[in-house]
Amino acid sequence: MDVFRSCLAVPGNNPAMLLKSSSLGADVSMLDLEDGVAPTEKDAARLLLKHTLKTLDFSPSKVFVRINSLDTLGKEDLKAIVPCSPYAIIIPKVETAEQIAQVVEIVERYEPKDKPQIRFMPVIETARGLANVFSVADSSKRIVAISLGGEDFLASIGSKRSRERKELFFARSMMVTAAAAAGIIAIDTPVIDVDDQQGLVEDATFSAEMGFTGKICINPRQVGTVNRIFSPSATEIKWAKRIIKAMREHEENNSGVFSLDGKMVDLPIALQAEKIMYLVRNYGLDREGLS
Amino acid sequence: MKKPVSTAQAGTLESNDISIIVSPGEPGKGIVIELESVVFDQFGQLIFEEIRKTVEDQGVTDVYIKANDRGALNCTVAARTLTALARAGVALKEEVL
Amino acid sequence: MINRVGKEVPDYIEGWGTVNHFAGAFQTQPVNMRRHAALVKSVGPKDSKVINNLKDLFRTIPVKDGMTLGFHHGLRNGDFVINQVVETAAELGIKGLKIATSGIFPIHDGLIRHIKNGVITEFDVNGMIGAVANAVSEGILSKPVVIRTHGGRARAIECGDLKIDVAFIASPTADTYGNINGTEGPSACGSLGYSFPDSDFADYVVAVTDNLLDHPLARISIRQDRVDYVVKVDRIGDPKGINTGIMKITREPLQLIIAEQAARVADALGLIKEGYSFQTGAGGVPLAFTSFVAQMMEQRKLTASFAVGGITSLIVDMLEKGLLRTIFDVQSFDVKAIESMGKNVNHIEMGASFYANPFTSGCIVNRLDNCILGALEIDTGFNVNVITGVDGRIMTGIGGNPDTAAGSKIAMVVGNLLRGRIPVVVDKVHTVCTPGETIDILVTEKGVAVNPGRQDLIDKLKEARIPLKNIHEQRALVEKMVGKMQPPKTTDRVVAIVEYRDGTVIDVIRQVKV
């Protein structure tokens, strides 16, 4: 299972930002051909991304490219970008599993056969999209994550903004559940006010508690906070290591369910501990909680 | 051989970008490139060559190119040149789309 | 010959003489050397020092053809004094002067006229910015300019390599008997540290002031018994050019990331502890570094022992919050630093010799745990260029870079790998100012590179799981991105000598082809 915390949005028509993006500490660089590019510059952005992807090394960030929707310029985007083998394609405004199938068909045509299959991250940003999220999440093995486009979604259901964002609660719950059911991860919508560091901390904490694995960042300043909040803490890591150690000891003695610190350790607890260590390994958190 | 139909521009004057203006050139003069760059002495030759090669690979001739570079890498130079050519009415070869 | 840092330096230079080649950061030592002795004078109870104007002063001394005039750059790009003094010399028909100043700025662009007219024929500086720097790079002078470090200039003056006939000290405040301070007056600039060697060793010392007060001053930086004359002028400088307001920490994301990584490296090396001593410059990344370190020290309830160098409000904040015990100030960059020096007992003004002169019984850079340095270029041998740009032109100053690098336990160069399309990590720097043997670590946005000579640091950082990216990899990365850069086109003619702090020649700057 692919895991990542920070997904930094990078405007696709901006050479200076493209150059910098891999050094900003984000797990994923989301190179944007869609809403981050002016309508008159879509052609320029497509060619710029294509040529930049051919020659620049974006590691250690993974490269995700957000194409335009298939009913606008998405096909041209795929033709140009797929041969460059980005790690994943972000498909905006997804509402049905059929739309995913259409993308798969085009990608299969242009994908280099000697490279790993290109992955997908559909964006759910409408009421219909959310209504179909379970079938969307399950629709292709290429899908590694689903992400929530909160602002567009709220516009589509006609809600009013509240400080604690309760109007997003149902959508967030569904996203997390659908992702888990499909064996993939859910990525949360960004915080739009880039100067509100405190608001970001609160929102990201809530998001992590709800079960999201990561969050979209629309400004480099948000990356550090998001990485920190979506990483297991030092305490969690210590706990997980103890659980796993105790589990191994009990396996040797064949005891099944046991207790640690007066609390029962059964399968869900064990899975939780393993999940934490999985994140630790993937994020290179060799020292307790630090990256 | 292809020729641009009109004058068109691509790219910006922001740092790391290059502004390329493509116009139909004098018949028989081939590819004429006028280059200004903030790193002219250091990378001018490489930038000039990238523009020339990109245009030539597209089979374009009798074209006048005015380039104003602000420290663009070669991949950006190629991309902006192709964009300007397409906007000027040149049908780009399939493999670069 | 190809010298120890791999640069082609002639054995003899026209206008300089036989070259004493750089032999290593600590190899050249003073043997049977004595300090230079300035002229002895006597000023009695009935004598007055106040002279009405510069012309009268010139006639009184008298200033003659071929003299060496000393200045300090505490007023930075707001200095009027060099221009006033040279104008006066020109009006009196004086020629062949050597201008020995710690810094030439764009405000001194008008000196070109006087170079062309032969009023000035030589420069001895720590750095040059602006039209004069360009003209020198193009070969306007017949004798090469001597470029020294801050510590090296102090050494040269004290040991007699640079004999100053008349030192003109831009004095924000002076009294009628010659006491000077830099913290009061409309042109206050804080520390006058760069002028201390001039005031101790020049034959004649003149206080040039726009704030003349009755004797005695309460606060004295330069004492009356070393000052021969006092001249009052309307203005010695422009406060807008002197001060930069309060320096703000960068918000540029890459710079913040680099600074934070540098702070983590310092921490991993065990530097962030009780008694930490450091020097950070005034650029974007060093300021951010200072801010991260201050946060760490506050969280862990630690106190740094001292900070050194060009002082900014950030460092003053640390002092006033109790995170730092002492500041040693050779240059006060902003208004808060000036005020602090005026009121805080533990914000101490220091001279360039105390700061960085290697030929003394111990300058303060020797006691530094850590310094954070900038660089225009750094090569795979860790040699640093802080003086010439990609076009081979002199564009800034060497400053204290070589001094602090040599003195500090751990010297770190921090900065972006690329500036636009210009690579910062190169195969060979155009001008070596600071030899690689004194640079320990490079931190860029692509990673942390450690000088292979410091296996102890490599081991410590590996243990702390700080990811390392060696300098050759960083060089290969940047070259792949930008392509092969054309080197500057120069002639063979030497237009400037780059002197190491010990008086040896570490490199030369050649005339650029126009």
GROMACS .gro file of N, CA and C in nm, chain C residues 147-270:
model
  372
  535ILE      N    1   4.333   4.297  -0.198
  535ILE     CA    2   4.209   4.264  -0.128
  535ILE      C    3   4.245   4.173  -0.011
  536ARG      N    4   4.211   4.219   0.109
  536ARG     CA    5   4.246   4.143   0.229
  536ARG      C    6   4.120   4.102   0.304
  537THR      N    7   4.137   4.013   0.400
  537THR     CA    8   4.025   3.977   0.488
  537THR      C    9   4.018   4.083   0.597
  538HIS      N   10   3.910   4.079   0.677
  538HIS     CA   11   3.899   4.175   0.788
  538HIS      C   12   4.016   4.159   0.883
  539GLY      N   13   4.048   4.034   0.915
  539GLY     CA   14   4.160   4.008   1.006
  539GLY      C   15   4.293   4.043   0.939
  540GLY      N   16   4.300   4.016   0.808
  540GLY     CA   17   4.422   4.042   0.734
  540GLY      C   18   4.454   4.190   0.724
  541ARG      N   19   4.351   4.273   0.711
  541ARG     CA   20   4.375   4.418   0.705
  541ARG      C   21   4.431   4.467   0.838
  542ALA      N   22   4.374   4.418   0.946
  542ALA     CA   23   4.424   4.456   1.079
  542ALA      C   24   4.570   4.412   1.095
  543ARG      N   25   4.599   4.290   1.053
  543ARG     CA   26   4.737   4.239   1.061
  543ARG      C   27   4.832   4.326   0.979
  544ALA      N   28   4.790   4.357   0.856
  544ALA     CA   29   4.876   4.434   0.767
  544ALA      C   30   4.907   4.572   0.827
  545ILE      N   31   4.808   4.632   0.890
  545ILE     CA   32   4.830   4.764   0.951
  545ILE      C   33   4.919   4.751   1.074
  546GLU      N   34   4.889   4.654   1.158
  546GLU     CA   35   4.968   4.639   1.282
  546GLU      C   36   5.112   4.600   1.255
  547CYS      N   37   5.132   4.517   1.154
  547CYS     CA   38   5.266   4.465   1.129
  547CYS      C   39   5.342   4.546   1.025
  548GLY      N   40   5.285   4.654   0.976
  548GLY     CA   41   5.358   4.743   0.888
  548GLY      C   42   5.353   4.711   0.741
  549ASP      N   43   5.273   4.611   0.700
  549ASP     CA   44   5.259   4.585   0.556
  549ASP      C   45   5.181   4.699   0.491
  550LEU      N   46   5.085   4.753   0.565
  550LEU     CA   47   5.002   4.862   0.514
  550LEU      C   48   5.024   4.981   0.608
  551LYS      N   49   5.105   5.077   0.561
  551LYS     CA   50   5.135   5.191   0.646
  551LYS      C   51   5.039   5.304   0.611
  552ILE      N   52   4.962   5.346   0.708
  552ILE     CA   53   4.864   5.451   0.682
  552ILE      C   54   4.922   5.585   0.727
  553ASP      N   55   4.925   5.679   0.632
  553ASP     CA   56   4.975   5.813   0.667
  553ASP      C   57   4.869   5.890   0.744
  554VAL      N   58   4.750   5.898   0.687
  554VAL     CA   59   4.643   5.971   0.756
  554VAL      C   60   4.518   5.883   0.759
  555ALA      N   61   4.466   5.861   0.879
  555ALA     CA   62   4.340   5.787   0.891
  555ALA      C   63   4.227   5.888   0.909
  556PHE      N   64   4.128   5.882   0.819
  556PHE     CA   65   4.010   5.969   0.833
  556PHE      C   66   3.899   5.882   0.891
  557ILE      N   67   3.867   5.908   1.016
  557ILE     CA   68   3.769   5.821   1.081
  557ILE      C   69   3.632   5.888   1.078
  558ALA      N   70   3.542   5.832   0.999
  558ALA     CA   71   3.404   5.882   0.997
  558ALA      C   72   3.348   5.861   1.137
  559SER      N   73   3.319   5.970   1.205
  559SER     CA   74   3.283   5.963   1.347
  559SER      C   75   3.141   6.014   1.369
  560PRO      N   76   3.047   5.925   1.397
  560PRO     CA   77   2.910   5.969   1.423
  560PRO      C   78   2.901   6.073   1.535
  561THR      N   79   2.990   6.061   1.634
  561THR     CA   80   2.995   6.163   1.739
  561THR      C   81   3.141   6.181   1.783
  562ALA      N   82   3.184   6.307   1.798
  562ALA     CA   83   3.320   6.332   1.847
  562ALA      C   84   3.315   6.454   1.938
  563ASP      N   85   3.410   6.460   2.032
  563ASP     CA   86   3.417   6.583   2.112
  563ASP      C   87   3.535   6.667   2.066
  564THR      N   88   3.548   6.784   2.118
  564THR     CA   89   3.645   6.881   2.065
  564THR      C   90   3.789   6.842   2.091
  565TYR      N   91   3.811   6.738   2.173
  565TYR     CA   92   3.947   6.695   2.197
  565TYR      C   93   3.973   6.556   2.135
  566GLY      N   94   3.878   6.511   2.051
  566GLY     CA   95   3.906   6.393   1.970
  566GLY      C   96   3.852   6.260   2.019
  567ASN      N   97   3.777   6.256   2.128
  567ASN     CA   98   3.715   6.128   2.165
  567ASN      C   99   3.603   6.099   2.065
  568ILE      N  100   3.586   5.972   2.030
  568ILE     CA  101   3.489   5.934   1.926
  568ILE      C  102   3.401   5.820   1.975
  569ASN      N  103   3.272   5.825   1.939
  569ASN     CA  104   3.190   5.704   1.950
  569ASN      C  105   3.099   5.690   1.829
  570GLY      N  106   3.045   5.571   1.808
  570GLY     CA  107   2.965   5.543   1.689
  570GLY      C  108   2.818   5.523   1.717
  571THR      N  109   2.779   5.533   1.845
  571THR     CA  110   2.640   5.502   1.879
  571THR      C  111   2.551   5.623   1.889
  572GLU      N  112   2.609   5.744   1.892
  572GLU     CA  113   2.525   5.864   1.903
  572GLU      C  114   2.538   5.948   1.777
  573GLY      N  115   2.439   6.035   1.756
  573GLY     CA  116   2.447   6.126   1.643
  573GLY      C  117   2.355   6.085   1.530
  574PRO      N  118   2.327   6.179   1.438
  574PRO     CA  119   2.233   6.149   1.329
  574PRO      C  120   2.284   6.040   1.235
  575SER      N  121   2.416   6.022   1.227
  575SER     CA  122   2.472   5.919   1.139
  575SER      C  123   2.528   5.802   1.220
  576ALA      N  124   2.462   5.772   1.331
  576ALA     CA  125   2.510   5.662   1.417
  576ALA      C  126   2.519   5.533   1.337
  577CYS      N  127   2.628   5.460   1.356
  577CYS     CA  128   2.645   5.335   1.283
  577CYS      C  129   2.680   5.220   1.376
  578GLY      N  130   2.689   5.246   1.504
  578GLY     CA  131   2.721   5.139   1.598
  578GLY      C  132   2.871   5.121   1.608
  579SER      N  133   2.917   4.999   1.586
  579SER     CA  134   3.058   4.968   1.608
  579SER      C  135   3.150   5.037   1.508
  580LEU      N  136   3.261   5.091   1.557
  580LEU     CA  137   3.363   5.151   1.471
  580LEU      C  138   3.482   5.057   1.460
  581GLY      N  139   3.458   4.931   1.490
  581GLY     CA  140   3.565   4.832   1.500
  581GLY      C  141   3.664   4.828   1.385
  582TYR      N  142   3.617   4.853   1.260
  582TYR     CA  143   3.711   4.844   1.147
  582TYR      C  144   3.813   4.957   1.148
  583SER      N  145   3.785   5.063   1.226
  583SER     CA  146   3.879   5.176   1.226
  583SER      C  147   3.979   5.167   1.340
  584PHE      N  148   3.962   5.070   1.430
  584PHE     CA  149   4.054   5.063   1.545
  584PHE      C  150   4.200   5.047   1.502
  585PRO      N  151   4.231   4.957   1.410
  585PRO     CA  152   4.373   4.945   1.371
  585PRO      C  153   4.425   5.077   1.313
  586ASP      N  154   4.344   5.144   1.232
  586ASP     CA  155   4.386   5.273   1.177
  586ASP      C  156   4.417   5.371   1.290
  587SER      N  157   4.329   5.377   1.390
  587SER     CA  158   4.348   5.477   1.496
  587SER      C  159   4.472   5.446   1.580
  588ASP      N  160   4.510   5.317   1.589
  588ASP     CA  161   4.627   5.283   1.670
  588ASP      C  162   4.759   5.296   1.595
  589PHE      N  163   4.757   5.281   1.462
  589PHE     CA  164   4.884   5.271   1.390
  589PHE      C  165   4.907   5.373   1.280
  590ALA      N  166   4.806   5.457   1.251
  590ALA     CA  167   4.829   5.558   1.146
  590ALA      C  168   4.916   5.669   1.202
  591ASP      N  169   4.991   5.736   1.114
  591ASP     CA  170   5.073   5.848   1.159
  591ASP      C  171   4.987   5.965   1.206
  592TYR      N  172   4.883   5.994   1.134
  592TYR     CA  173   4.790   6.099   1.175
  592TYR      C  174   4.648   6.045   1.177
  593VAL      N  175   4.575   6.080   1.281
  593VAL     CA  176   4.437   6.031   1.293
  593VAL      C  177   4.344   6.152   1.301
  594VAL      N  178   4.244   6.152   1.210
  594VAL     CA  179   4.152   6.265   1.203
  594VAL      C  180   4.009   6.216   1.226
  595ALA      N  181   3.941   6.277   1.320
  595ALA     CA  182   3.799   6.245   1.339
  595ALA      C  183   3.718   6.338   1.251
  596VAL      N  184   3.641   6.281   1.158
  596VAL     CA  185   3.553   6.361   1.073
  596VAL      C  186   3.412   6.339   1.124
  597THR      N  187   3.347   6.446   1.171
  597THR     CA  188   3.219   6.426   1.239
  597THR      C  189   3.114   6.528   1.196
  598ASP      N  190   2.987   6.491   1.208
  598ASP     CA  191   2.878   6.586   1.187
  598ASP      C  192   2.806   6.612   1.319
  599ASN      N  193   2.863   6.556   1.427
  599ASN     CA  194   2.801   6.574   1.558
  599ASN      C  195   2.912   6.607   1.659
  600LEU      N  196   2.955   6.732   1.658
  600LEU     CA  197   3.067   6.773   1.744
  600LEU      C  198   3.014   6.821   1.878
  601LEU      N  199   3.054   6.754   1.984
  601LEU     CA  200   3.005   6.791   2.117
  601LEU      C  201   3.119   6.845   2.204
  602ASP      N  202   3.079   6.906   2.314
  602ASP     CA  203   3.181   6.955   2.408
  602ASP      C  204   3.256   6.838   2.469
  603HIS      N  205   3.381   6.862   2.500
  603HIS     CA  206   3.465   6.762   2.567
  603HIS      C  207   3.421   6.748   2.712
  604PRO      N  208   3.417   6.636   2.776
  604PRO     CA  209   3.445   6.502   2.720
  604PRO      C  210   3.317   6.426   2.689
  605LEU      N  211   3.324   6.327   2.600
  605LEU     CA  212   3.211   6.237   2.575
  605LEU      C  213   3.199   6.142   2.695
  606ALA      N  214   3.079   6.097   2.720
  606ALA     CA  215   3.062   5.998   2.826
  606ALA      C  216   3.096   5.860   2.775
  607ARG      N  217   3.067   5.836   2.648
  607ARG     CA  218   3.092   5.705   2.587
  607ARG      C  219   3.204   5.720   2.486
  608ILE      N  220   3.315   5.647   2.505
  608ILE     CA  221   3.432   5.665   2.419
  608ILE      C  222   3.472   5.533   2.354
  609SER      N  223   3.477   5.530   2.220
  609SER     CA  224   3.527   5.411   2.149
  609SER      C  225   3.671   5.430   2.109
  610ILE      N  226   3.702   5.548   2.056
  610ILE     CA  227   3.839   5.579   2.016
  610ILE      C  228   3.884   5.698   2.100
  611ARG      N  229   4.000   5.682   2.160
  611ARG     CA  230   4.038   5.778   2.264
  611ARG      C  231   4.110   5.899   2.208
  612GLN      N  232   4.095   6.008   2.278
  612GLN     CA  233   4.155   6.137   2.240
  612GLN      C  234   4.306   6.128   2.224
  613ASP      N  235   4.373   6.043   2.302
  613ASP     CA  236   4.519   6.041   2.296
  613ASP      C  237   4.569   5.974   2.168
  614ARG      N  238   4.478   5.922   2.084
  614ARG     CA  239   4.519   5.870   1.955
  614ARG      C  240   4.466   5.956   1.840
  615VAL      N  241   4.393   6.060   1.871
  615VAL     CA  242   4.332   6.139   1.765
  615VAL      C  243   4.399   6.277   1.758
  616ASP      N  244   4.450   6.314   1.640
  616ASP     CA  245   4.526   6.438   1.626
  616ASP      C  246   4.438   6.560   1.593
  617TYR      N  247   4.338   6.537   1.509
  617TYR     CA  248   4.256   6.650   1.466
  617TYR      C  249   4.109   6.612   1.462
  618VAL      N  250   4.025   6.714   1.472
  618VAL     CA  251   3.881   6.692   1.459
  618VAL      C  252   3.828   6.791   1.356
  619VAL      N  253   3.758   6.739   1.255
  619VAL     CA  254   3.699   6.828   1.154
  619VAL      C  255   3.549   6.808   1.155
  620LYS      N  256   3.475   6.919   1.158
  620LYS     CA  257   3.330   6.907   1.151
  620LYS      C  258   3.283   6.931   1.009
  621VAL      N  259   3.199   6.842   0.958
  621VAL     CA  260   3.136   6.859   0.827
  621VAL      C  261   2.986   6.858   0.846
  622ASP      N  262   2.910   6.899   0.742
  622ASP     CA  263   2.764   6.903   0.755
  622ASP      C  264   2.707   6.765   0.781
  623ARG      N  265   2.748   6.670   0.701
  623ARG     CA  266   2.700   6.533   0.717
  623ARG      C  267   2.812   6.436   0.685
  624ILE      N  268   2.826   6.334   0.767
  624ILE     CA  269   2.926   6.231   0.734
  624ILE      C  270   2.862   6.117   0.657
  625GLY      N  271   2.729   6.112   0.656
  625GLY     CA  272   2.667   6.000   0.586
  625GLY      C  273   2.516   6.011   0.579
  626ASP      N  274   2.456   5.918   0.508
  626ASP     CA  275   2.311   5.913   0.491
  626ASP      C  276   2.258   5.793   0.570
  627PRO      N  277   2.178   5.822   0.672
  627PRO     CA  278   2.128   5.713   0.757
  627PRO      C  279   2.058   5.602   0.679
  628LYS      N  280   1.992   5.638   0.568
  628LYS     CA  281   1.921   5.534   0.490
  628LYS      C  282   2.019   5.435   0.429
  629GLY      N  283   2.138   5.484   0.396
  629GLY     CA  284   2.237   5.394   0.339
  629GLY      C  285   2.316   5.321   0.446
  630ILE      N  286   2.316   5.379   0.568
  630ILE     CA  287   2.392   5.320   0.677
  630ILE      C  288   2.317   5.200   0.733
  631ASN      N  289   2.187   5.220   0.756
  631ASN     CA  290   2.110   5.116   0.823
  631ASN      C  291   2.007   5.054   0.733
  632THR      N  292   1.975   4.932   0.760
  632THR     CA  293   1.878   4.862   0.679
  632THR      C  294   1.746   4.849   0.752
  633GLY      N  295   1.719   4.932   0.848
  633GLY     CA  296   1.598   4.912   0.928
  633GLY      C  297   1.619   4.787   1.011
  634ILE      N  298   1.513   4.718   1.045
  634ILE     CA  299   1.530   4.592   1.118
  634ILE      C  300   1.533   4.480   1.015
  635MET      N  301   1.640   4.402   1.019
  635MET     CA  302   1.650   4.294   0.921
  635MET      C  303   1.547   4.186   0.947
  636LYS      N  304   1.473   4.151   0.843
  636LYS     CA  305   1.369   4.048   0.860
  636LYS      C  306   1.420   3.913   0.811
  637ILE      N  307   1.369   3.810   0.876
  637ILE     CA  308   1.406   3.674   0.835
  637ILE      C  309   1.338   3.643   0.702
  638THR      N  310   1.406   3.571   0.616
  638THR     CA  311   1.351   3.537   0.485
  638THR      C  312   1.222   3.456   0.498
  639ARG      N  313   1.132   3.470   0.400
  639ARG     CA  314   1.014   3.383   0.397
  639ARG      C  315   1.022   3.288   0.276
  640GLU      N  316   1.135   3.297   0.204
  640GLU     CA  317   1.151   3.214   0.085
  640GLU      C  318   1.164   3.068   0.130
  641PRO      N  319   1.077   2.979   0.080
  641PRO     CA  320   1.070   2.845   0.136
  641PRO      C  321   1.200   2.764   0.126
  642LEU      N  322   1.272   2.772   0.014
  642LEU     CA  323   1.396   2.695   0.002
  642LEU      C  324   1.498   2.742   0.105
  643GLN      N  325   1.508   2.873   0.122
  643GLN     CA  326   1.606   2.926   0.217
  643GLN      C  327   1.573   2.881   0.359
  644LEU      N  328   1.444   2.877   0.391
  644LEU     CA  329   1.405   2.832   0.524
  644LEU      C  330   1.440   2.685   0.544
  645ILE      N  331   1.419   2.606   0.440
  645ILE     CA  332   1.451   2.464   0.449
  645ILE      C  333   1.600   2.443   0.468
  646ILE      N  334   1.680   2.519   0.393
  646ILE     CA  335   1.825   2.506   0.406
  646ILE      C  336   1.868   2.547   0.547
  647ALA      N  337   1.813   2.659   0.595
  647ALA     CA  338   1.850   2.706   0.728
  647ALA      C  339   1.812   2.606   0.836
  648GLU      N  340   1.694   2.547   0.821
  648GLU     CA  341   1.649   2.450   0.921
  648GLU      C  342   1.737   2.326   0.919
  649GLN      N  343   1.774   2.283   0.800
  649GLN     CA  344   1.863   2.166   0.790
  649GLN      C  345   1.998   2.199   0.852
  650ALA      N  346   2.049   2.319   0.829
  650ALA     CA  347   2.176   2.359   0.888
  650ALA      C  348   2.166   2.357   1.041
  651ALA      N  349   2.052   2.401   1.093
  651ALA     CA  350   2.033   2.400   1.239
  651ALA      C  351   2.031   2.257   1.291
  652ARG      N  352   1.969   2.167   1.215
  652ARG     CA  353   1.966   2.025   1.255
  652ARG      C  354   2.106   1.967   1.254
  653VAL      N  355   2.184   2.007   1.154
  653VAL     CA  356   2.322   1.958   1.147
  653VAL      C  357   2.401   2.006   1.268
  654ALA      N  358   2.386   2.135   1.300
  654ALA     CA  359   2.456   2.190   1.416
  654ALA      C  360   2.417   2.113   1.542
  655ASP      N  361   2.289   2.080   1.552
  655ASP     CA  362   2.240   2.006   1.667
  655ASP      C  363   2.298   1.865   1.671
  656ALA      N  364   2.296   1.800   1.554
  656ALA     CA  365   2.348   1.662   1.547
  656ALA      C  366   2.496   1.657   1.582
  657LEU      N  367   2.568   1.767   1.557
  657LEU     CA  368   2.711   1.769   1.590
  657LEU      C  369   2.735   1.807   1.735
  658GLY      N  370   2.625   1.821   1.810
  658GLY     CA  371   2.639   1.852   1.951
  658GLY      C  372   2.674   1.997   1.979
   0.00000   0.00000   0.00000
